[in-house]
Tab-separated table of N, CA and C in Angstrom:
chain	number	residue	atom	x	y	z
A	1	MET	N	-52.255	22.110	20.917
A	1	MET	CA	-53.565	22.500	20.412
A	1	MET	C	-53.523	23.885	19.803
A	2	THR	N	-52.465	24.337	19.304
A	2	THR	CA	-52.352	25.624	18.615
A	2	THR	C	-53.177	26.744	19.233
A	3	GLY	N	-53.119	26.887	20.542
A	3	GLY	CA	-53.745	28.015	21.198
A	3	GLY	C	-55.224	27.873	21.540
A	4	ARG	N	-55.908	26.877	21.028
A	4	ARG	CA	-57.326	26.690	21.343
A	4	ARG	C	-57.453	25.626	22.414
A	5	CYS	N	-58.300	25.886	23.396
A	5	CYS	CA	-58.463	24.890	24.458
A	5	CYS	C	-59.503	23.853	24.038
A	6	LEU	N	-59.422	22.688	24.643
A	6	LEU	CA	-60.336	21.596	24.308
A	6	LEU	C	-61.800	21.980	24.478
A	7	ALA	N	-62.108	22.747	25.502
A	7	ALA	CA	-63.496	23.135	25.771
A	7	ALA	C	-64.092	23.963	24.634
A	8	GLU	N	-63.254	24.651	23.860
A	8	GLU	CA	-63.739	25.419	22.713
A	8	GLU	C	-64.072	24.526	21.530
A	9	LEU	N	-63.472	23.357	21.489
A	9	LEU	CA	-63.617	22.473	20.331
A	9	LEU	C	-64.664	21.387	20.506
A	10	PHE	N	-65.000	21.056	21.759
A	10	PHE	CA	-65.886	19.932	22.025
A	10	PHE	C	-67.021	20.341	22.947
A	11	ASP	N	-68.122	19.597	22.875
A	11	ASP	CA	-69.266	19.858	23.747
A	11	ASP	C	-68.925	19.601	25.201
A	12	SER	N	-68.063	18.646	25.453
A	12	SER	CA	-67.633	18.327	26.806
A	12	SER	C	-66.284	17.635	26.732
A	13	VAL	N	-65.525	17.729	27.796
A	13	VAL	CA	-64.214	17.086	27.863
A	13	VAL	C	-64.142	16.311	29.174
A	14	VAL	N	-63.734	15.045	29.091
A	14	VAL	CA	-63.537	14.215	30.275
A	14	VAL	C	-62.042	13.897	30.341
A	15	ILE	N	-61.394	14.393	31.359
A	15	ILE	CA	-59.955	14.177	31.550
A	15	ILE	C	-59.778	13.075	32.587
A	16	SER	N	-59.135	11.989	32.183
A	16	SER	CA	-59.023	10.820	33.066
A	16	SER	C	-58.399	11.165	34.415
A	17	GLY	N	-57.383	11.990	34.432
A	17	GLY	CA	-56.737	12.354	35.686
A	17	GLY	C	-57.639	13.144	36.620
A	18	GLU	N	-58.600	13.845	36.054
A	18	GLU	CA	-59.528	14.632	36.865
A	18	GLU	C	-60.673	13.787	37.419
A	19	VAL	N	-61.068	12.736	36.690
A	19	VAL	CA	-62.209	11.918	37.121
A	19	VAL	C	-61.780	10.627	37.807
A	20	GLY	N	-60.480	10.348	37.833
A	20	GLY	CA	-59.966	9.201	38.562
A	20	GLY	C	-60.201	7.855	37.901
A	21	MET	N	-60.374	7.843	36.612
A	21	MET	CA	-60.487	6.581	35.873
A	21	MET	C	-59.976	6.816	34.462
A	22	ARG	N	-59.678	5.733	33.769
A	22	ARG	CA	-59.186	5.888	32.401
A	22	ARG	C	-59.658	4.737	31.536
A	23	LYS	N	-59.541	4.927	30.240
A	23	LYS	CA	-59.877	3.864	29.304
A	23	LYS	C	-58.899	2.715	29.517
A	24	PRO	N	-59.320	1.523	29.398
A	24	PRO	CA	-60.607	1.030	28.912
A	24	PRO	C	-61.642	0.716	29.994
A	25	THR	N	-61.583	1.384	31.142
A	25	THR	CA	-62.597	1.195	32.179
A	25	THR	C	-63.955	1.649	31.642
A	26	PRO	N	-64.950	0.771	31.585
A	26	PRO	CA	-66.247	1.129	31.005
A	26	PRO	C	-66.885	2.384	31.593
A	27	ASP	N	-66.693	2.639	32.873
A	27	ASP	CA	-67.327	3.807	33.500
A	27	ASP	C	-66.919	5.131	32.865
A	28	ILE	N	-65.717	5.221	32.302
A	28	ILE	CA	-65.315	6.494	31.703
A	28	ILE	C	-66.074	6.753	30.403
A	29	TYR	N	-66.448	5.691	29.684
A	29	TYR	CA	-67.248	5.857	28.471
A	29	TYR	C	-68.663	6.315	28.843
A	30	VAL	N	-69.207	5.720	29.908
A	30	VAL	CA	-70.534	6.112	30.407
A	30	VAL	C	-70.500	7.580	30.831
A	31	LEU	N	-69.455	7.973	31.538
A	31	LEU	CA	-69.308	9.350	31.984
A	31	LEU	C	-69.252	10.310	30.798
A	32	GLY	N	-68.538	9.935	29.765
A	32	GLY	CA	-68.448	10.773	28.570
A	32	GLY	C	-69.802	10.970	27.906
A	33	ALA	N	-70.567	9.907	27.778
A	33	ALA	CA	-71.897	10.002	27.173
A	33	ALA	C	-72.814	10.878	28.032
A	34	ARG	N	-72.742	10.694	29.334
A	34	ARG	CA	-73.555	11.529	30.241
A	34	ARG	C	-73.168	12.996	30.135
A	35	ALA	N	-71.877	13.253	30.004
A	35	ALA	CA	-71.391	14.634	29.947
A	35	ALA	C	-71.955	15.393	28.751
A	36	ILE	N	-72.244	14.681	27.672
A	36	ILE	CA	-72.833	15.339	26.498
A	36	ILE	C	-74.324	15.055	26.378
A	37	GLU	N	-74.870	14.462	27.445
A	37	GLU	CA	-76.304	14.175	27.512
A	37	GLU	C	-76.803	13.449	26.265
A	38	THR	N	-76.075	12.382	25.929
A	38	THR	CA	-76.378	11.606	24.732
A	38	THR	C	-76.443	10.130	25.095
A	39	PRO	N	-77.490	9.438	24.639
A	39	PRO	CA	-77.543	7.996	24.894
A	39	PRO	C	-76.314	7.315	24.290
A	40	ARG	N	-75.844	6.307	24.973
A	40	ARG	CA	-74.632	5.621	24.495
A	40	ARG	C	-74.790	5.072	23.088
A	41	ASP	N	-75.993	4.609	22.734
A	41	ASP	CA	-76.174	4.046	21.394
A	41	ASP	C	-76.230	5.119	20.309
A	42	ALA	N	-76.131	6.388	20.691
A	42	ALA	CA	-76.068	7.491	19.728
A	42	ALA	C	-74.659	8.092	19.675
A	43	CYS	N	-73.698	7.460	20.363
A	43	CYS	CA	-72.318	7.960	20.411
A	43	CYS	C	-71.422	7.225	19.431
A	44	VAL	N	-70.457	7.958	18.897
A	44	VAL	CA	-69.382	7.376	18.099
A	44	VAL	C	-68.093	7.622	18.869
A	45	PHE	N	-67.399	6.547	19.179
A	45	PHE	CA	-66.152	6.634	19.933
A	45	PHE	C	-64.993	6.362	18.993
A	46	VAL	N	-64.040	7.292	18.937
A	46	VAL	CA	-62.861	7.177	18.068
A	46	VAL	C	-61.625	7.081	18.954
A	47	ASP	N	-60.767	6.116	18.654
A	47	ASP	CA	-59.521	5.979	19.404
A	47	ASP	C	-58.463	5.360	18.506
A	48	ASP	N	-57.213	5.669	18.772
A	48	ASP	CA	-56.124	5.097	17.982
A	48	ASP	C	-55.553	3.831	18.607
A	49	LEU	N	-56.077	3.438	19.756
A	49	LEU	CA	-55.639	2.207	20.401
A	49	LEU	C	-56.770	1.193	20.339
A	50	LYS	N	-56.526	0.120	19.630
A	50	LYS	CA	-57.564	-0.877	19.372
A	50	LYS	C	-58.191	-1.437	20.647
A	51	PHE	N	-57.402	-1.616	21.702
A	51	PHE	CA	-57.933	-2.227	22.929
A	51	PHE	C	-58.902	-1.313	23.678
A	52	ASN	N	-58.972	-0.030	23.309
A	52	ASN	CA	-59.942	0.874	23.933
A	52	ASN	C	-61.326	0.795	23.291
A	53	LEU	N	-61.444	0.135	22.153
A	53	LEU	CA	-62.718	0.101	21.434
A	53	LEU	C	-63.742	-0.909	21.981
A	54	PRO	N	-63.368	-2.134	22.325
A	54	PRO	CA	-64.373	-3.105	22.765
A	54	PRO	C	-65.273	-2.657	23.920
A	55	PRO	N	-64.745	-2.006	24.973
A	55	PRO	CA	-65.663	-1.581	26.043
A	55	PRO	C	-66.720	-0.588	25.547
A	56	ALA	N	-66.328	0.313	24.683
A	56	ALA	CA	-67.287	1.279	24.135
A	56	ALA	C	-68.343	0.561	23.298
A	57	ARG	N	-67.894	-0.377	22.488
A	57	ARG	CA	-68.815	-1.150	21.643
A	57	ARG	C	-69.784	-1.951	22.511
A	58	GLU	N	-69.287	-2.558	23.571
A	58	GLU	CA	-70.136	-3.344	24.478
A	58	GLU	C	-71.193	-2.482	25.174
A	59	LEU	N	-70.913	-1.192	25.308
A	59	LEU	CA	-71.875	-0.262	25.904
A	59	LEU	C	-72.858	0.294	24.868
A	60	GLY	N	-72.714	-0.125	23.616
A	60	GLY	CA	-73.645	0.298	22.571
A	60	GLY	C	-73.136	1.389	21.653
A	61	MET	N	-71.926	1.849	21.875
A	61	MET	CA	-71.371	2.904	21.029
A	61	MET	C	-70.849	2.324	19.725
A	62	VAL	N	-70.904	3.121	18.680
A	62	VAL	CA	-70.240	2.779	17.427
A	62	VAL	C	-68.782	3.169	17.617
A	63	THR	N	-67.865	2.336	17.143
A	63	THR	CA	-66.450	2.630	17.337
A	63	THR	C	-65.729	2.773	16.007
A	64	VAL	N	-64.714	3.620	16.028
A	64	VAL	CA	-63.865	3.844	14.857
A	64	VAL	C	-62.425	3.787	15.320
A	65	LEU	N	-61.649	2.915	14.697
A	65	LEU	CA	-60.216	2.857	14.981
A	65	LEU	C	-59.526	3.909	14.122
A	66	HIS	N	-58.913	4.887	14.770
A	66	HIS	CA	-58.190	5.934	14.040
A	66	HIS	C	-56.818	5.409	13.653
A	67	VAL	N	-56.577	5.379	12.346
A	67	VAL	CA	-55.273	4.980	11.832
A	67	VAL	C	-54.615	6.170	11.150
A	68	GLU	N	-55.406	6.889	10.377
A	68	GLU	CA	-54.922	8.107	9.737
A	68	GLU	C	-56.109	9.031	9.493
A	69	SER	N	-55.834	10.303	9.438
A	69	SER	CA	-56.899	11.314	9.417
A	69	SER	C	-57.904	11.118	8.294
A	70	ARG	N	-57.441	10.888	7.099
A	70	ARG	CA	-58.352	10.790	5.950
A	70	ARG	C	-59.398	9.695	6.147
A	71	SER	N	-58.975	8.501	6.543
A	71	SER	CA	-59.942	7.404	6.696
A	71	SER	C	-60.869	7.634	7.888
A	72	THR	N	-60.364	8.252	8.955
A	72	THR	CA	-61.212	8.543	10.108
A	72	THR	C	-62.273	9.575	9.739
A	73	ILE	N	-61.874	10.624	9.042
A	73	ILE	CA	-62.838	11.634	8.608
A	73	ILE	C	-63.855	11.033	7.653
A	74	ASP	N	-63.402	10.208	6.714
A	74	ASP	CA	-64.331	9.540	5.786
A	74	ASP	C	-65.382	8.740	6.555
A	75	GLU	N	-64.929	7.977	7.546
A	75	GLU	CA	-65.847	7.141	8.320
A	75	GLU	C	-66.805	7.990	9.160
A	76	LEU	N	-66.312	9.054	9.759
A	76	LEU	CA	-67.187	9.936	10.540
A	76	LEU	C	-68.213	10.629	9.641
A	77	GLU	N	-67.804	11.046	8.469
A	77	GLU	CA	-68.755	11.668	7.532
A	77	GLU	C	-69.851	10.665	7.161
A	78	ARG	N	-69.468	9.422	6.941
A	78	ARG	CA	-70.452	8.380	6.600
A	78	ARG	C	-71.381	8.119	7.764
A	79	LEU	N	-70.840	7.948	8.946
A	79	LEU	CA	-71.649	7.633	10.117
A	79	LEU	C	-72.576	8.767	10.541
A	80	LEU	N	-72.066	9.991	10.466
A	80	LEU	CA	-72.811	11.141	10.965
A	80	LEU	C	-73.602	11.872	9.878
A	81	ALA	N	-73.349	11.493	8.638
A	81	ALA	CA	-74.018	12.137	7.482
A	81	ALA	C	-73.811	13.649	7.500
A	82	VAL	N	-72.572	14.051	7.764
A	82	VAL	CA	-72.208	15.465	7.733
A	82	VAL	C	-70.864	15.607	7.019
A	83	ALA	N	-70.648	16.772	6.417
A	83	ALA	CA	-69.360	17.073	5.794
A	83	ALA	C	-68.434	17.631	6.862
A	84	LEU	N	-67.269	17.053	6.983
A	84	LEU	CA	-66.304	17.496	7.988
A	84	LEU	C	-65.096	18.193	7.379
A	85	ARG	N	-65.085	18.341	6.083
A	85	ARG	CA	-63.941	19.012	5.423
A	85	ARG	C	-64.371	20.337	4.867
């Protein structure tokens, strides 16, 4: 992370080893949404492993499969209506 910690970059960080669960366990997605005090249907979940997406989608989250940076950023800009570059 080039010297910056995760907490500086994100509103909240959920570390699977610290909370005792991991993806694709649905409870970790719920925990993540709670940590940022955001309804699940207002969350966008991005992951590079396809099998991690269905549980998030089933909980109401919009999902994005990360394949390469350009397409992921394009999709996030479209979904969030913000410029990320």
